[in-house]
Amino acid sequence: MEEKLAGQKQIKALEAQRNQKRRSLFDAQDEVDRQRDELIAMIEGKLQQRTETVQLFEIRWNLR
């Protein structure tokens, strides 16, 4: 009977450890997804950038 009880306690402890590792894995996957979304948004922002050339001033000179 004691062996059975010890076995049940060990099973419960292992299941708790498994559940903790599963939660850690899900948290890590959520963090990876968040970082990927940030990178995609940053890349989209860079792709939407436009460049424009504006003449600010002009220099003229004469040699005599």
Short mmCIF file of N, CA, C and O in Angstrom, two decimals:
data_model
loop_
_atom_site.label_atom_id
_atom_site.label_comp_id
_atom_site.label_asym_id
_atom_site.label_seq_id
_atom_site.Cartn_x
_atom_site.Cartn_y
_atom_site.Cartn_z
N MET A 1 0.82 -1.19 0.00
CA MET A 1 0.00 0.00 0.00
C MET A 1 0.87 1.26 0.00
O MET A 1 0.55 2.22 -0.70
N GLU A 2 1.95 1.26 0.78
CA GLU A 2 2.84 2.42 0.82
C GLU A 2 3.51 2.65 -0.52
O GLU A 2 3.69 3.80 -0.94
N GLU A 3 3.86 1.54 -1.18
CA GLU A 3 4.49 1.66 -2.50
C GLU A 3 3.53 2.30 -3.50
O GLU A 3 3.93 3.13 -4.32
N LYS A 4 2.29 1.91 -3.41
CA LYS A 4 1.28 2.47 -4.31
C LYS A 4 1.11 3.97 -4.06
O LYS A 4 1.01 4.76 -4.99
N LEU A 5 1.08 4.34 -2.78
CA LEU A 5 0.95 5.76 -2.42
C LEU A 5 2.17 6.55 -2.90
O LEU A 5 2.03 7.64 -3.47
N ALA A 6 3.36 5.99 -2.70
CA ALA A 6 4.58 6.66 -3.16
C ALA A 6 4.57 6.79 -4.68
O ALA A 6 4.98 7.82 -5.23
N GLY A 7 4.09 5.77 -5.36
CA GLY A 7 4.00 5.83 -6.82
C GLY A 7 3.04 6.91 -7.27
O GLY A 7 3.31 7.63 -8.24
N GLN A 8 1.91 7.01 -6.60
CA GLN A 8 0.93 8.05 -6.95
C GLN A 8 1.50 9.45 -6.72
O GLN A 8 1.28 10.36 -7.51
N LYS A 9 2.25 9.63 -5.62
CA LYS A 9 2.88 10.93 -5.35
C LYS A 9 3.90 11.26 -6.42
O LYS A 9 4.00 12.42 -6.88
N GLN A 10 4.65 10.26 -6.84
CA GLN A 10 5.65 10.50 -7.88
C GLN A 10 4.97 10.86 -9.19
O GLN A 10 5.40 11.77 -9.90
N ILE A 11 3.89 10.17 -9.51
CA ILE A 11 3.14 10.47 -10.73
C ILE A 11 2.61 11.90 -10.68
O ILE A 11 2.72 12.66 -11.65
N LYS A 12 2.07 12.29 -9.54
CA LYS A 12 1.52 13.65 -9.39
C LYS A 12 2.63 14.69 -9.55
O LYS A 12 2.45 15.72 -10.21
N ALA A 13 3.79 14.42 -8.96
CA ALA A 13 4.92 15.36 -9.07
C ALA A 13 5.39 15.46 -10.52
O ALA A 13 5.68 16.56 -11.02
N LEU A 14 5.46 14.34 -11.20
CA LEU A 14 5.88 14.35 -12.61
C LEU A 14 4.87 15.07 -13.49
O LEU A 14 5.24 15.79 -14.42
N GLU A 15 3.60 14.88 -13.22
CA GLU A 15 2.58 15.59 -13.99
C GLU A 15 2.65 17.09 -13.76
O GLU A 15 2.49 17.88 -14.70
N ALA A 16 2.90 17.49 -12.53
CA ALA A 16 3.05 18.92 -12.23
C ALA A 16 4.26 19.49 -12.96
O ALA A 16 4.21 20.60 -13.52
N GLN A 17 5.35 18.74 -12.99
CA GLN A 17 6.55 19.18 -13.71
C GLN A 17 6.27 19.29 -15.20
O GLN A 17 6.68 20.25 -15.86
N ARG A 18 5.56 18.30 -15.75
CA ARG A 18 5.19 18.33 -17.17
C ARG A 18 4.34 19.56 -17.48
O ARG A 18 4.56 20.26 -18.48
N ASN A 19 3.36 19.85 -16.62
CA ASN A 19 2.49 20.99 -16.85
C ASN A 19 3.27 22.30 -16.79
O ASN A 19 3.02 23.22 -17.59
N GLN A 20 4.22 22.40 -15.88
CA GLN A 20 5.05 23.61 -15.78
C GLN A 20 5.89 23.78 -17.05
O GLN A 20 6.00 24.88 -17.58
N LYS A 21 6.47 22.70 -17.52
CA LYS A 21 7.28 22.78 -18.75
C LYS A 21 6.40 23.14 -19.95
O LYS A 21 6.82 23.89 -20.82
N ARG A 22 5.18 22.63 -19.97
CA ARG A 22 4.27 22.95 -21.06
C ARG A 22 3.92 24.44 -21.03
O ARG A 22 3.92 25.11 -22.07
N ARG A 23 3.66 24.98 -19.83
CA ARG A 23 3.38 26.42 -19.71
C ARG A 23 4.58 27.26 -20.15
O ARG A 23 4.43 28.27 -20.85
N SER A 24 5.78 26.81 -19.76
CA SER A 24 6.99 27.53 -20.17
C SER A 24 7.15 27.52 -21.68
O SER A 24 7.54 28.52 -22.29
N LEU A 25 6.85 26.38 -22.29
CA LEU A 25 6.94 26.28 -23.75
C LEU A 25 5.95 27.23 -24.42
O LEU A 25 6.31 27.96 -25.35
N PHE A 26 4.72 27.24 -23.94
CA PHE A 26 3.71 28.15 -24.51
C PHE A 26 4.11 29.61 -24.33
O PHE A 26 3.94 30.42 -25.24
N ASP A 27 4.67 29.95 -23.18
CA ASP A 27 5.13 31.33 -22.95
C ASP A 27 6.24 31.69 -23.92
O ASP A 27 6.27 32.79 -24.48
N ALA A 28 7.17 30.76 -24.14
CA ALA A 28 8.27 31.01 -25.07
C ALA A 28 7.74 31.17 -26.49
O ALA A 28 8.20 32.04 -27.25
N GLN A 29 6.77 30.35 -26.87
CA GLN A 29 6.19 30.46 -28.21
C GLN A 29 5.46 31.80 -28.37
O GLN A 29 5.55 32.43 -29.43
N ASP A 30 4.78 32.24 -27.34
CA ASP A 30 4.10 33.54 -27.39
C ASP A 30 5.11 34.66 -27.56
O ASP A 30 4.88 35.62 -28.31
N GLU A 31 6.25 34.57 -26.87
CA GLU A 31 7.29 35.60 -26.98
C GLU A 31 7.88 35.62 -28.39
O GLU A 31 8.11 36.68 -28.96
N VAL A 32 8.12 34.46 -28.96
CA VAL A 32 8.64 34.38 -30.33
C VAL A 32 7.63 34.99 -31.30
O VAL A 32 8.00 35.76 -32.19
N ASP A 33 6.36 34.68 -31.12
CA ASP A 33 5.32 35.26 -31.99
C ASP A 33 5.28 36.77 -31.87
O ASP A 33 5.14 37.49 -32.86
N ARG A 34 5.41 37.29 -30.64
CA ARG A 34 5.39 38.73 -30.43
C ARG A 34 6.58 39.40 -31.12
O ARG A 34 6.43 40.42 -31.81
N GLN A 35 7.77 38.80 -30.98
CA GLN A 35 8.95 39.37 -31.62
C GLN A 35 8.84 39.31 -33.14
O GLN A 35 9.25 40.25 -33.82
N ARG A 36 8.28 38.23 -33.66
CA ARG A 36 8.10 38.11 -35.11
C ARG A 36 7.14 39.19 -35.60
O ARG A 36 7.39 39.83 -36.63
N ASP A 37 6.05 39.42 -34.88
CA ASP A 37 5.10 40.46 -35.27
C ASP A 37 5.76 41.84 -35.26
O ASP A 37 5.51 42.66 -36.16
N GLU A 38 6.62 42.10 -34.27
CA GLU A 38 7.32 43.38 -34.22
C GLU A 38 8.25 43.54 -35.43
O GLU A 38 8.32 44.61 -36.03
N LEU A 39 8.98 42.47 -35.76
CA LEU A 39 9.89 42.54 -36.91
C LEU A 39 9.12 42.75 -38.21
O LEU A 39 9.54 43.53 -39.06
N ILE A 40 8.00 42.07 -38.37
CA ILE A 40 7.19 42.24 -39.58
C ILE A 40 6.69 43.68 -39.68
O ILE A 40 6.74 44.29 -40.75
N ALA A 41 6.23 44.23 -38.57
CA ALA A 41 5.75 45.62 -38.58
C ALA A 41 6.88 46.58 -38.93
O ALA A 41 6.69 47.54 -39.69
N MET A 42 8.08 46.33 -38.40
CA MET A 42 9.22 47.20 -38.69
C MET A 42 9.59 47.12 -40.17
O MET A 42 9.84 48.14 -40.82
N ILE A 43 9.60 45.91 -40.72
CA ILE A 43 9.92 45.74 -42.13
C ILE A 43 8.86 46.40 -43.01
O ILE A 43 9.19 47.07 -44.00
N GLU A 44 7.60 46.25 -42.65
CA GLU A 44 6.54 46.90 -43.42
C GLU A 44 6.71 48.42 -43.40
O GLU A 44 6.52 49.08 -44.42
N GLY A 45 7.08 48.96 -42.25
CA GLY A 45 7.31 50.40 -42.15
C GLY A 45 8.44 50.85 -43.05
O GLY A 45 8.35 51.88 -43.72
N LYS A 46 9.52 50.06 -43.12
CA LYS A 46 10.64 50.43 -43.98
C LYS A 46 10.28 50.30 -45.45
O LYS A 46 10.75 51.08 -46.28
N LEU A 47 9.45 49.34 -45.78
CA LEU A 47 9.05 49.18 -47.17
C LEU A 47 8.16 50.33 -47.64
O LEU A 47 8.10 50.63 -48.82
N GLN A 48 7.45 50.95 -46.71
CA GLN A 48 6.54 52.04 -47.07
C GLN A 48 7.23 53.40 -47.10
O GLN A 48 6.63 54.38 -47.49
N GLN A 49 8.49 53.45 -46.72
CA GLN A 49 9.21 54.72 -46.74
C GLN A 49 9.43 55.17 -48.18
O GLN A 49 9.70 54.36 -49.07
N ARG A 50 9.30 56.45 -48.40
CA ARG A 50 9.52 57.03 -49.72
C ARG A 50 10.64 58.05 -49.61
O ARG A 50 10.78 58.74 -48.60
N THR A 51 11.41 58.16 -50.66
CA THR A 51 12.45 59.17 -50.70
C THR A 51 12.05 60.25 -51.69
O THR A 51 11.37 59.99 -52.68
N GLU A 52 12.51 61.44 -51.42
CA GLU A 52 12.17 62.58 -52.26
C GLU A 52 13.39 63.49 -52.32
O GLU A 52 14.06 63.72 -51.32
N THR A 53 13.68 63.98 -53.51
CA THR A 53 14.80 64.90 -53.69
C THR A 53 14.26 66.31 -53.80
O THR A 53 13.38 66.58 -54.63
N VAL A 54 14.78 67.19 -52.96
CA VAL A 54 14.36 68.58 -52.97
C VAL A 54 15.62 69.44 -53.07
O VAL A 54 16.57 69.26 -52.30
N GLN A 55 15.62 70.36 -54.01
CA GLN A 55 16.77 71.25 -54.15
C GLN A 55 16.68 72.32 -53.08
O GLN A 55 15.71 73.08 -53.01
N LEU A 56 17.69 72.38 -52.23
CA LEU A 56 17.68 73.34 -51.14
C LEU A 56 18.33 74.66 -51.53
O LEU A 56 17.89 75.72 -51.11
N PHE A 57 19.38 74.58 -52.31
CA PHE A 57 20.04 75.82 -52.75
C PHE A 57 20.84 75.53 -54.01
O PHE A 57 21.05 74.38 -54.38
N GLU A 58 21.29 76.63 -54.64
CA GLU A 58 22.07 76.52 -55.87
C GLU A 58 23.24 77.49 -55.77
O GLU A 58 23.08 78.62 -55.32
N ILE A 59 24.38 77.04 -56.16
CA ILE A 59 25.58 77.89 -56.13
C ILE A 59 26.00 78.19 -57.56
O ILE A 59 26.12 77.28 -58.37
N ARG A 60 26.22 79.48 -57.83
CA ARG A 60 26.70 79.92 -59.16
C ARG A 60 27.96 80.72 -58.96
O ARG A 60 28.08 81.48 -58.00
N TRP A 61 28.85 80.58 -59.86
CA TRP A 61 30.03 81.42 -59.83
C TRP A 61 30.52 81.71 -61.24
O TRP A 61 30.23 81.00 -62.17
N ASN A 62 31.24 82.75 -61.33
CA ASN A 62 31.81 83.17 -62.61
C ASN A 62 33.30 83.35 -62.43
O ASN A 62 33.76 83.89 -61.43
N LEU A 63 34.05 82.93 -63.43
CA LEU A 63 35.50 83.16 -63.44
C LEU A 63 35.78 84.23 -64.48
O LEU A 63 35.36 84.13 -65.62
N ARG A 64 36.49 85.28 -64.10
CA ARG A 64 36.80 86.37 -65.03
C ARG A 64 38.27 86.49 -65.25
O ARG A 64 39.11 86.25 -64.54
#
